[in-house]
PDB file of C-alpha atoms in Angstrom:
ATOM      1  CA  MET A   1     306.469 158.103  96.957  1.00  0.00           C
ATOM      2  CA  ASP A   2     304.424 160.255  94.587  1.00  0.00           C
ATOM      3  CA  SER A   3     300.614 160.574  94.929  1.00  0.00           C
ATOM      4  CA  ASP A   4     299.909 158.341  91.905  1.00  0.00           C
ATOM      5  CA  ALA A   5     301.999 155.578  93.340  1.00  0.00           C
ATOM      6  CA  ALA A   6     300.334 155.878  96.772  1.00  0.00           C
ATOM      7  CA  ALA A   7     296.794 155.845  95.134  1.00  0.00           C
ATOM      8  CA  ALA A   8     297.795 152.688  93.143  1.00  0.00           C
ATOM      9  CA  ILE A   9     298.786 150.935  96.265  1.00  0.00           C
ATOM     10  CA  ALA A  10     295.637 152.012  98.063  1.00  0.00           C
ATOM     11  CA  ILE A  11     293.453 150.578  95.100  1.00  0.00           C
ATOM     12  CA  TRP A  12     295.411 147.367  95.088  1.00  0.00           C
ATOM     13  CA  LYS A  13     294.853 146.946  98.716  1.00  0.00           C
ATOM     14  CA  GLU A  14     291.105 147.198  98.209  1.00  0.00           C
ATOM     15  CA  ILE A  15     291.080 144.808  95.180  1.00  0.00           C
ATOM     16  CA  GLU A  16     293.014 142.246  97.420  1.00  0.00           C
ATOM     17  CA  ALA A  17     290.372 142.836 100.109  1.00  0.00           C
ATOM     18  CA  SER A  18     287.760 142.055  97.694  1.00  0.00           C
ATOM     19  CA  GLU A  19     289.379 138.903  96.667  1.00  0.00           C
ATOM     20  CA  SER A  20     289.662 138.009 100.405  1.00  0.00           C
ATOM     21  CA  TYR A  21     285.813 138.456 100.745  1.00  0.00           C
ATOM     22  CA  LEU A  22     285.340 136.128  97.617  1.00  0.00           C
ATOM     23  CA  VAL A  23     287.652 133.564  99.215  1.00  0.00           C
ATOM     24  CA  CYS A  24     285.520 133.671 102.419  1.00  0.00           C
ATOM     25  CA  SER A  25     282.307 133.198 100.555  1.00  0.00           C
ATOM     26  CA  MET A  26     281.226 136.769 101.408  1.00  0.00           C
ATOM     27  CA  TYR A  27     279.984 137.416  97.967  1.00  0.00           C
ATOM     28  CA  GLU A  28     277.863 140.481  98.729  1.00  0.00           C
ATOM     29  CA  GLU A  29     280.863 142.267 100.301  1.00  0.00           C
ATOM     30  CA  ALA A  30     283.215 141.233  97.483  1.00  0.00           C
ATOM     31  CA  ALA A  31     280.793 142.609  94.905  1.00  0.00           C
ATOM     32  CA  GLU A  32     280.287 145.705  96.776  1.00  0.00           C
ATOM     33  CA  LEU A  33     283.970 146.510  97.091  1.00  0.00           C
ATOM     34  CA  ALA A  34     284.827 145.524  93.669  1.00  0.00           C
ATOM     35  CA  SER A  35     282.121 147.548  92.102  1.00  0.00           C
ATOM     36  CA  SER A  36     283.253 150.661  94.121  1.00  0.00           C
ATOM     37  CA  VAL A  37     286.882 150.142  92.764  1.00  0.00           C
ATOM     38  CA  LEU A  38     285.565 149.791  89.237  1.00  0.00           C
ATOM     39  CA  GLU A  39     283.422 152.882  89.545  1.00  0.00           C
ATOM     40  CA  ARG A  40     286.467 155.085  90.641  1.00  0.00           C
ATOM     41  CA  LEU A  41     288.645 153.636  87.895  1.00  0.00           C
ATOM     42  CA  ARG A  42     285.870 154.274  85.361  1.00  0.00           C
ATOM     43  CA  HIS A  43     285.976 157.953  86.275  1.00  0.00           C
ATOM     44  CA  GLY A  44     289.644 158.285  86.484  1.00  0.00           C
ATOM     45  CA  HIS A  45     292.255 158.668  83.856  1.00  0.00           C
ATOM     46  CA  HIS A  46     291.563 156.129  80.873  1.00  0.00           C
ATOM     47  CA  ASP A  47     295.375 155.101  80.935  1.00  0.00           C
ATOM     48  CA  ILE A  48     294.812 153.614  84.414  1.00  0.00           C
ATOM     49  CA  ASP A  49     296.538 150.270  85.019  1.00  0.00           C
ATOM     50  CA  ARG A  50     294.586 147.759  83.045  1.00  0.00           C
ATOM     51  CA  ASP A  51     295.298 145.055  85.505  1.00  0.00           C
ATOM     52  CA  MET A  52     293.392 146.980  88.101  1.00  0.00           C
ATOM     53  CA  LEU A  53     290.437 147.011  85.649  1.00  0.00           C
ATOM     54  CA  GLU A  54     290.821 143.283  85.018  1.00  0.00           C
ATOM     55  CA  SER A  55     291.354 142.169  88.696  1.00  0.00           C
ATOM     56  CA  SER A  56     288.333 144.154  90.143  1.00  0.00           C
ATOM     57  CA  ALA A  57     286.058 143.086  87.386  1.00  0.00           C
ATOM     58  CA  MET A  58     287.026 139.281  87.837  1.00  0.00           C
ATOM     59  CA  VAL A  59     286.069 139.636  91.411  1.00  0.00           C
ATOM     60  CA  LEU A  60     282.817 141.268  90.586  1.00  0.00           C
ATOM     61  CA  LEU A  61     281.910 138.609  87.959  1.00  0.00           C
ATOM     62  CA  GLN A  62     282.629 135.757  90.327  1.00  0.00           C
ATOM     63  CA  ALA A  63     280.737 137.161  93.224  1.00  0.00           C
ATOM     64  CA  PHE A  64     277.778 137.881  91.171  1.00  0.00           C
ATOM     65  CA  ASN A  65     277.961 134.343  89.584  1.00  0.00           C
ATOM     66  CA  GLN A  66     277.706 133.005  93.254  1.00  0.00           C
ATOM     67  CA  LEU A  67     274.543 135.202  93.923  1.00  0.00           C
ATOM     68  CA  PRO A  68     271.591 133.538  92.091  1.00  0.00           C
ATOM     69  CA  THR A  69     269.505 136.798  92.195  1.00  0.00           C
ATOM     70  CA  LYS A  70     272.399 138.810  90.613  1.00  0.00           C
ATOM     71  CA  THR A  71     273.667 136.130  88.151  1.00  0.00           C
ATOM     72  CA  PRO A  72     271.462 137.444  85.412  1.00  0.00           C
ATOM     73  CA  ASP A  73     272.751 140.913  85.780  1.00  0.00           C
ATOM     74  CA  ILE A  74     276.239 140.036  84.974  1.00  0.00           C
ATOM     75  CA  LEU A  75     276.571 141.542  81.510  1.00  0.00           C
ATOM     76  CA  ASN A  76     274.628 144.606  82.614  1.00  0.00           C
ATOM     77  CA  GLN A  77     277.276 145.150  85.333  1.00  0.00           C
ATOM     78  CA  LEU A  78     279.970 145.017  82.690  1.00  0.00           C
ATOM     79  CA  LYS A  79     278.277 147.613  80.585  1.00  0.00           C
ATOM     80  CA  LEU A  80     277.803 149.811  83.678  1.00  0.00           C
ATOM     81  CA  HIS A  81     281.342 149.749  84.974  1.00  0.00           C
ATOM     82  CA  PHE A  82     283.069 150.260  81.456  1.00  0.00           C
ATOM     83  CA  VAL A  83     282.785 153.266  79.175  1.00  0.00           C
ATOM     84  CA  SER A  84     282.219 151.135  76.212  1.00  0.00           C
ATOM     85  CA  LEU A  85     282.080 147.272  75.521  1.00  0.00           C
ATOM     86  CA  LYS A  86     285.328 147.820  73.604  1.00  0.00           C
ATOM     87  CA  ALA A  87     287.007 148.924  76.885  1.00  0.00           C
ATOM     88  CA  ILE A  88     286.330 145.604  78.589  1.00  0.00           C
ATOM     89  CA  PRO A  89     289.476 143.389  78.845  1.00  0.00           C
ATOM     90  CA  THR A  90     289.071 140.308  76.814  1.00  0.00           C
ATOM     91  CA  LEU A  91     289.452 137.834  79.772  1.00  0.00           C
ATOM     92  CA  VAL A  92     286.756 139.621  81.622  1.00  0.00           C
ATOM     93  CA  LEU A  93     284.411 139.760  78.620  1.00  0.00           C
ATOM     94  CA  LEU A  94     284.873 136.116  77.899  1.00  0.00           C
ATOM     95  CA  THR A  95     284.300 135.121  81.432  1.00  0.00           C
ATOM     96  CA  GLY A  96     281.189 137.267  81.741  1.00  0.00           C
ATOM     97  CA  ALA A  97     279.730 135.703  78.632  1.00  0.00           C
ATOM     98  CA  CYS A  98     280.658 132.177  79.532  1.00  0.00           C
ATOM     99  CA  PHE A  99     278.899 132.648  82.938  1.00  0.00           C
ATOM    100  CA  GLN A 100     275.731 134.024  81.055  1.00  0.00           C
ATOM    101  CA  ILE A 101     275.814 131.159  78.494  1.00  0.00           C
ATOM    102  CA  ALA A 102     276.135 128.599  81.212  1.00  0.00           C
ATOM    103  CA  GLN A 103     272.793 129.697  82.594  1.00  0.00           C
ATOM    104  CA  GLY A 104     271.151 128.109  79.592  1.00  0.00           C
ATOM    105  CA  SER A 105     267.859 130.304  79.735  1.00  0.00           C
ATOM    106  CA  GLU A 106     266.455 131.779  76.523  1.00  0.00           C
ATOM    107  CA  SER A 107     266.732 135.200  77.748  1.00  0.00           C
ATOM    108  CA  ALA A 108     270.288 134.711  78.979  1.00  0.00           C
ATOM    109  CA  LEU A 109     271.319 133.364  75.582  1.00  0.00           C
ATOM    110  CA  ALA A 110     269.638 136.162  73.624  1.00  0.00           C
ATOM    111  CA  SER A 111     271.266 138.669  75.957  1.00  0.00           C
ATOM    112  CA  VAL A 112     274.803 137.278  75.500  1.00  0.00           C
ATOM    113  CA  GLN A 113     274.251 136.955  71.740  1.00  0.00           C
ATOM    114  CA  GLN A 114     273.447 140.667  71.419  1.00  0.00           C
ATOM    115  CA  PHE A 115     276.467 141.487  73.930  1.00  0.00           C
ATOM    116  CA  LEU A 116     279.022 139.548  71.914  1.00  0.00           C
ATOM    117  CA  HIS A 117     277.706 140.838  68.571  1.00  0.00           C
ATOM    118  CA  ASP A 118     278.012 144.377  69.665  1.00  0.00           C
ATOM    119  CA  PHE A 119     281.442 143.953  70.977  1.00  0.00           C
ATOM    120  CA  LEU A 120     282.697 142.185  67.784  1.00  0.00           C
ATOM    121  CA  ASN A 121     281.074 144.922  65.671  1.00  0.00           C
ATOM    122  CA  GLY A 122     282.921 148.237  65.062  1.00  0.00           C
ATOM    123  CA  TRP A 123     286.606 146.951  65.018  1.00  0.00           C
ATOM    124  CA  SER A 124     288.944 147.515  61.962  1.00  0.00           C
ATOM    125  CA  LEU A 125     291.761 145.187  61.109  1.00  0.00           C
ATOM    126  CA  GLU A 126     294.901 147.223  60.750  1.00  0.00           C
ATOM    127  CA  HIS A 127     298.470 146.115  60.541  1.00  0.00           C
ATOM    128  CA  SER A 128     297.843 142.774  62.127  1.00  0.00           C
ATOM    129  CA  GLN A 129     295.693 144.086  65.084  1.00  0.00           C
ATOM    130  CA  TYR A 130     292.246 145.439  65.562  1.00  0.00           C
ATOM    131  CA  SER A 131     291.519 149.107  66.413  1.00  0.00           C
ATOM    132  CA  SER A 132     288.213 150.820  67.487  1.00  0.00           C
ATOM    133  CA  VAL A 133     287.378 154.407  68.294  1.00  0.00           C
ATOM    134  CA  ILE A 134     285.109 154.586  71.225  1.00  0.00           C
ATOM    135  CA  THR A 135     282.631 157.270  70.261  1.00  0.00           C
ATOM    136  CA  GLU A 136     280.622 156.894  73.427  1.00  0.00           C
ATOM    137  CA  ALA A 137     283.484 158.425  75.324  1.00  0.00           C
ATOM    138  CA  ALA A 138     284.104 161.366  72.971  1.00  0.00           C
ATOM    139  CA  SER A 139     282.903 164.024  75.253  1.00  0.00           C
ATOM    140  CA  ARG A 140     285.230 163.140  77.906  1.00  0.00           C
ATOM    141  CA  ASP A 141     288.112 161.309  76.603  1.00  0.00           C
ATOM    142  CA  GLN A 142     288.129 162.729  72.883  1.00  0.00           C
ATOM    143  CA  SER A 143     287.307 159.506  71.287  1.00  0.00           C
ATOM    144  CA  PRO A 144     290.068 157.194  72.538  1.00  0.00           C
ATOM    145  CA  ARG A 145     291.222 154.552  70.314  1.00  0.00           C
ATOM    146  CA  PHE A 146     291.433 150.939  71.645  1.00  0.00           C
ATOM    147  CA  ILE A 147     293.883 148.382  70.180  1.00  0.00           C
ATOM    148  CA  LEU A 148     293.015 144.567  70.407  1.00  0.00           C
ATOM    149  CA  PRO A 149     295.456 141.716  69.389  1.00  0.00           C
ATOM    150  CA  VAL A 150     294.196 139.543  66.640  1.00  0.00           C
ATOM    151  CA  ASP A 151     294.456 136.391  68.796  1.00  0.00           C
ATOM    152  CA  GLU A 152     292.118 138.028  71.551  1.00  0.00           C
ATOM    153  CA  TYR A 153     289.574 139.004  68.902  1.00  0.00           C
ATOM    154  CA  LEU A 154     289.421 135.600  67.486  1.00  0.00           C
ATOM    155  CA  GLN A 155     288.765 134.259  70.943  1.00  0.00           C
ATOM    156  CA  VAL A 156     285.625 136.188  71.188  1.00  0.00           C
ATOM    157  CA  VAL A 157     284.848 135.298  67.731  1.00  0.00           C
ATOM    158  CA  GLU A 158     285.124 131.447  68.482  1.00  0.00           C
ATOM    159  CA  LEU A 159     282.939 131.835  71.559  1.00  0.00           C
ATOM    160  CA  TYR A 160     280.272 133.761  69.678  1.00  0.00           C
ATOM    161  CA  ALA A 161     280.221 131.689  66.346  1.00  0.00           C
ATOM    162  CA  LEU A 162     281.354 128.116  67.243  1.00  0.00           C
ATOM    163  CA  THR A 163     280.134 127.823  70.778  1.00  0.00           C
ATOM    164  CA  LEU A 164     277.136 130.240  71.151  1.00  0.00           C
ATOM    165  CA  LEU A 165     275.519 130.225  67.709  1.00  0.00           C
ATOM    166  CA  ALA A 166     276.449 126.926  66.069  1.00  0.00           C
ATOM    167  CA  THR A 167     276.715 124.598  69.251  1.00  0.00           C
ATOM    168  CA  VAL A 168     274.416 125.942  71.953  1.00  0.00           C
ATOM    169  CA  GLN A 169     271.844 127.594  69.844  1.00  0.00           C
ATOM    170  CA  LYS A 170     272.332 125.180  66.776  1.00  0.00           C
ATOM    171  CA  ASP A 171     272.068 127.907  64.260  1.00  0.00           C
ATOM    172  CA  VAL A 172     275.070 126.830  62.040  1.00  0.00           C
ATOM    173  CA  ASP A 173     273.808 128.779  59.187  1.00  0.00           C
ATOM    174  CA  LEU A 174     273.679 132.023  60.981  1.00  0.00           C
ATOM    175  CA  ALA A 175     277.209 131.398  62.256  1.00  0.00           C
ATOM    176  CA  ILE A 176     278.477 130.643  58.817  1.00  0.00           C
ATOM    177  CA  SER A 177     276.784 133.802  57.407  1.00  0.00           C
ATOM    178  CA  TRP A 178     278.490 135.924  60.201  1.00  0.00           C
ATOM    179  CA  VAL A 179     281.896 134.424  59.771  1.00  0.00           C
ATOM    180  CA  GLU A 180     281.680 135.020  55.833  1.00  0.00           C
ATOM    181  CA  ASN A 181     280.955 138.643  56.301  1.00  0.00           C
ATOM    182  CA  ALA A 182     283.115 139.374  59.396  1.00  0.00           C
ATOM    183  CA  SER A 183     286.356 141.307  59.228  1.00  0.00           C
ATOM    184  CA  LEU A 184     288.692 138.366  59.688  1.00  0.00           C
ATOM    185  CA  PRO A 185     292.214 137.226  58.573  1.00  0.00           C
ATOM    186  CA  GLU A 186     291.487 135.049  55.546  1.00  0.00           C
ATOM    187  CA  GLU A 187     293.359 131.987  56.921  1.00  0.00           C
ATOM    188  CA  ASN A 188     291.341 132.130  60.290  1.00  0.00           C
ATOM    189  CA  ARG A 189     288.069 132.750  58.365  1.00  0.00           C
ATOM    190  CA  GLN A 190     288.623 129.567  56.309  1.00  0.00           C
ATOM    191  CA  GLY A 191     289.441 127.608  59.382  1.00  0.00           C
ATOM    192  CA  LEU A 192     286.160 128.707  61.124  1.00  0.00           C
ATOM    193  CA  LEU A 193     284.208 127.947  58.028  1.00  0.00           C
ATOM    194  CA  ARG A 194     285.766 124.502  57.731  1.00  0.00           C
ATOM    195  CA  SER A 195     284.702 123.658  61.348  1.00  0.00           C
ATOM    196  CA  LEU A 196     281.241 125.101  60.925  1.00  0.00           C
ATOM    197  CA  HIS A 197     280.582 123.239  57.538  1.00  0.00           C
ATOM    198  CA  SER A 198     281.724 120.161  59.241  1.00  0.00           C
ATOM    199  CA  MET A 199     279.074 120.641  61.930  1.00  0.00           C
ATOM    200  CA  HIS A 200     276.541 121.431  59.208  1.00  0.00           C
ATOM    201  CA  SER A 201     277.277 118.333  57.193  1.00  0.00           C
ATOM    202  CA  SER A 202     277.065 116.179  60.328  1.00  0.00           C
ATOM    203  CA  LYS A 203     273.736 117.344  61.076  1.00  0.00           C
ATOM    204  CA  SER A 204     272.475 117.072  57.565  1.00  0.00           C
ATOM    205  CA  THR A 205     273.728 113.529  57.221  1.00  0.00           C
ATOM    206  CA  ILE A 206     271.656 112.433  60.267  1.00  0.00           C
ATOM    207  CA  LEU A 207     268.573 114.332  59.065  1.00  0.00           C
ATOM    208  CA  SER A 208     268.782 112.788  55.573  1.00  0.00           C
ATOM    209  CA  GLN A 209     269.137 109.148  56.967  1.00  0.00           C
ATOM    210  CA  SER A 210     266.136 109.822  59.282  1.00  0.00           C
ATOM    211  CA  SER A 211     264.093 111.116  56.179  1.00  0.00           C
ATOM    212  CA  PHE A 212     265.062 108.053  53.966  1.00  0.00           C
ATOM    213  CA  GLN A 213     264.397 105.511  56.692  1.00  0.00           C
ATOM    214  CA  GLN A 214     260.890 107.042  57.301  1.00  0.00           C
ATOM    215  CA  SER A 215     259.934 107.733  53.576  1.00  0.00           C
ATOM    216  CA  PRO A 216     256.773 106.016  52.145  1.00  0.00           C
ATOM    217  CA  THR A 217     258.848 104.004  49.901  1.00  0.00           C
ATOM    218  CA  ASN A 218     260.761 102.547  52.984  1.00  0.00           C
ATOM    219  CA  SER A 219     257.793 101.371  55.073  1.00  0.00           C
ATOM    220  CA  ASN A 220     258.305  99.818  58.314  1.00  0.00           C
ATOM    221  CA  GLU A 221     256.882  96.541  57.100  1.00  0.00           C
ATOM    222  CA  ALA A 222     259.900  96.183  54.792  1.00  0.00           C
ATOM    223  CA  TYR A 223     262.322  96.046  57.735  1.00  0.00           C
ATOM    224  CA  PRO A 224     262.895  93.603  60.384  1.00  0.00           C
ATOM    225  CA  LEU A 225     262.114  94.582  63.998  1.00  0.00           C
ATOM    226  CA  LYS A 226     265.686  95.539  64.675  1.00  0.00           C
ATOM    227  CA  GLU A 227     265.794  97.904  61.609  1.00  0.00           C
ATOM    228  CA  GLN A 228     262.517  99.447  62.668  1.00  0.00           C
ATOM    229  CA  SER A 229     264.120 100.272  66.020  1.00  0.00           C
ATOM    230  CA  VAL A 230     266.948 101.928  64.141  1.00  0.00           C
ATOM    231  CA  SER A 231     264.674 104.084  62.044  1.00  0.00           C
ATOM    232  CA  GLU A 232     262.487 105.013  64.839  1.00  0.00           C
ATOM    233  CA  GLY A 233     265.590 105.894  67.078  1.00  0.00           C
ATOM    234  CA  LEU A 234     267.200 108.293  64.508  1.00  0.00           C
ATOM    235  CA  PRO A 235     265.131 111.400  65.488  1.00  0.00           C
ATOM    236  CA  LYS A 236     266.120 110.686  69.069  1.00  0.00           C
ATOM    237  CA  ALA A 237     269.641 109.955  68.153  1.00  0.00           C
ATOM    238  CA  LEU A 238     269.675 113.573  66.329  1.00  0.00           C
ATOM    239  CA  LYS A 239     268.180 114.950  69.545  1.00  0.00           C
ATOM    240  CA  SER A 240     270.716 113.269  71.800  1.00  0.00           C
ATOM    241  CA  ASN A 241     273.446 114.372  69.566  1.00  0.00           C
ATOM    242  CA  GLU A 242     272.403 117.966  69.927  1.00  0.00           C
ATOM    243  CA  LYS A 243     272.078 117.638  73.666  1.00  0.00           C
ATOM    244  CA  TYR A 244     275.605 116.195  73.650  1.00  0.00           C
ATOM    245  CA  ARG A 245     276.992 119.185  71.660  1.00  0.00           C
ATOM    246  CA  SER A 246     275.297 121.560  74.017  1.00  0.00           C
ATOM    247  CA  LYS A 247     276.533 119.706  77.151  1.00  0.00           C
ATOM    248  CA  GLU A 248     279.923 119.495  75.719  1.00  0.00           C
ATOM    249  CA  ALA A 249     279.886 123.136  74.978  1.00  0.00           C
ATOM    250  CA  VAL A 250     278.823 124.062  78.526  1.00  0.00           C
ATOM    251  CA  THR A 251     281.555 121.827  79.869  1.00  0.00           C
ATOM    252  CA  LYS A 252     284.217 123.518  77.746  1.00  0.00           C
ATOM    253  CA  LEU A 253     282.766 126.825  79.007  1.00  0.00           C
ATOM    254  CA  SER A 254     283.143 125.529  82.642  1.00  0.00           C
ATOM    255  CA  GLU A 255     286.747 124.558  81.898  1.00  0.00           C
ATOM    256  CA  ARG A 256     287.401 127.973  80.464  1.00  0.00           C
ATOM    257  CA  ILE A 257     285.783 129.696  83.428  1.00  0.00           C
ATOM    258  CA  GLU A 258     287.643 127.462  85.895  1.00  0.00           C
ATOM    259  CA  ALA A 259     291.076 128.485  84.226  1.00  0.00           C
ATOM    260  CA  CYS A 260     289.965 132.231  84.923  1.00  0.00           C
ATOM    261  CA  PHE A 261     289.347 131.618  88.679  1.00  0.00           C
ATOM    262  CA  TRP A 262     292.090 133.083  90.789  1.00  0.00           C
ATOM    263  CA  CYS A 263     292.088 135.098  93.887  1.00  0.00           C
ATOM    264  CA  PHE A 264     295.418 136.243  94.975  1.00  0.00           C
ATOM    265  CA  ARG A 265     297.624 138.571  93.106  1.00  0.00           C
ATOM    266  CA  GLU A 266     301.427 138.763  93.319  1.00  0.00           C
ATOM    267  CA  ARG A 267     302.365 141.303  96.017  1.00  0.00           C
ATOM    268  CA  SER A 268     304.923 142.768  93.710  1.00  0.00           C
ATOM    269  CA  LYS A 269     302.305 144.740  92.149  1.00  0.00           C
ATOM    270  CA  LEU A 270     302.128 146.971  95.378  1.00  0.00           C
ATOM    271  CA  LEU A 271     305.821 147.691  95.297  1.00  0.00           C
TER     272      LEU A 271
END
């Protein structure tokens, strides 16, 4: 067995050990070991097994998500352990962003919005895939080029535009503007715009109904008590609808995160 193979086996054993800590709810230990592995991989050859990066990063994210004092630092940890945002595996990036969105605080949402915006910016659509040159690593790796499949890029786009901007932050106009100007396959762009315009139309309809019912020419005196209740309830209905959308979005995020949870790797990777 050559030295590279032996080193790979040693790293996988450490990753499995960090996963075992995670299963045993030893989150500090899991985070510390996963962080150590990531740091060594970061300073190793940039062609290192991508599965190692993804596996150790997923342990780190799950451990931090279980440590209340460290959960707000999830995205900073990803920035710390990868040479560039573009180098973060898509599954890891999506999971970290979902954890951050699920926190729901204004600062968390602002942080993940900037994080996703920065990730999505700087890719070029070439020959049915996205490519990006990581200039941050130029001094060490001579500006490595990263390739991202279109479907993975679109997963991040959907999380950013549909889930974060339009649903959670309720800024449909910003989401539409971003999608209109983004480098996207035209078919996918139109699909996203249809979804966003549908959300925009739904909100506008409720607002216009509320405005009509409460206009001076439609005073409460002209309506029976039942209709007055409907009129007065429209603003509440709008607010409830927004809360429902946000709750639904967080539920979908939880389902997405749940699908990412895993702790044991196939032992064949060690062979």
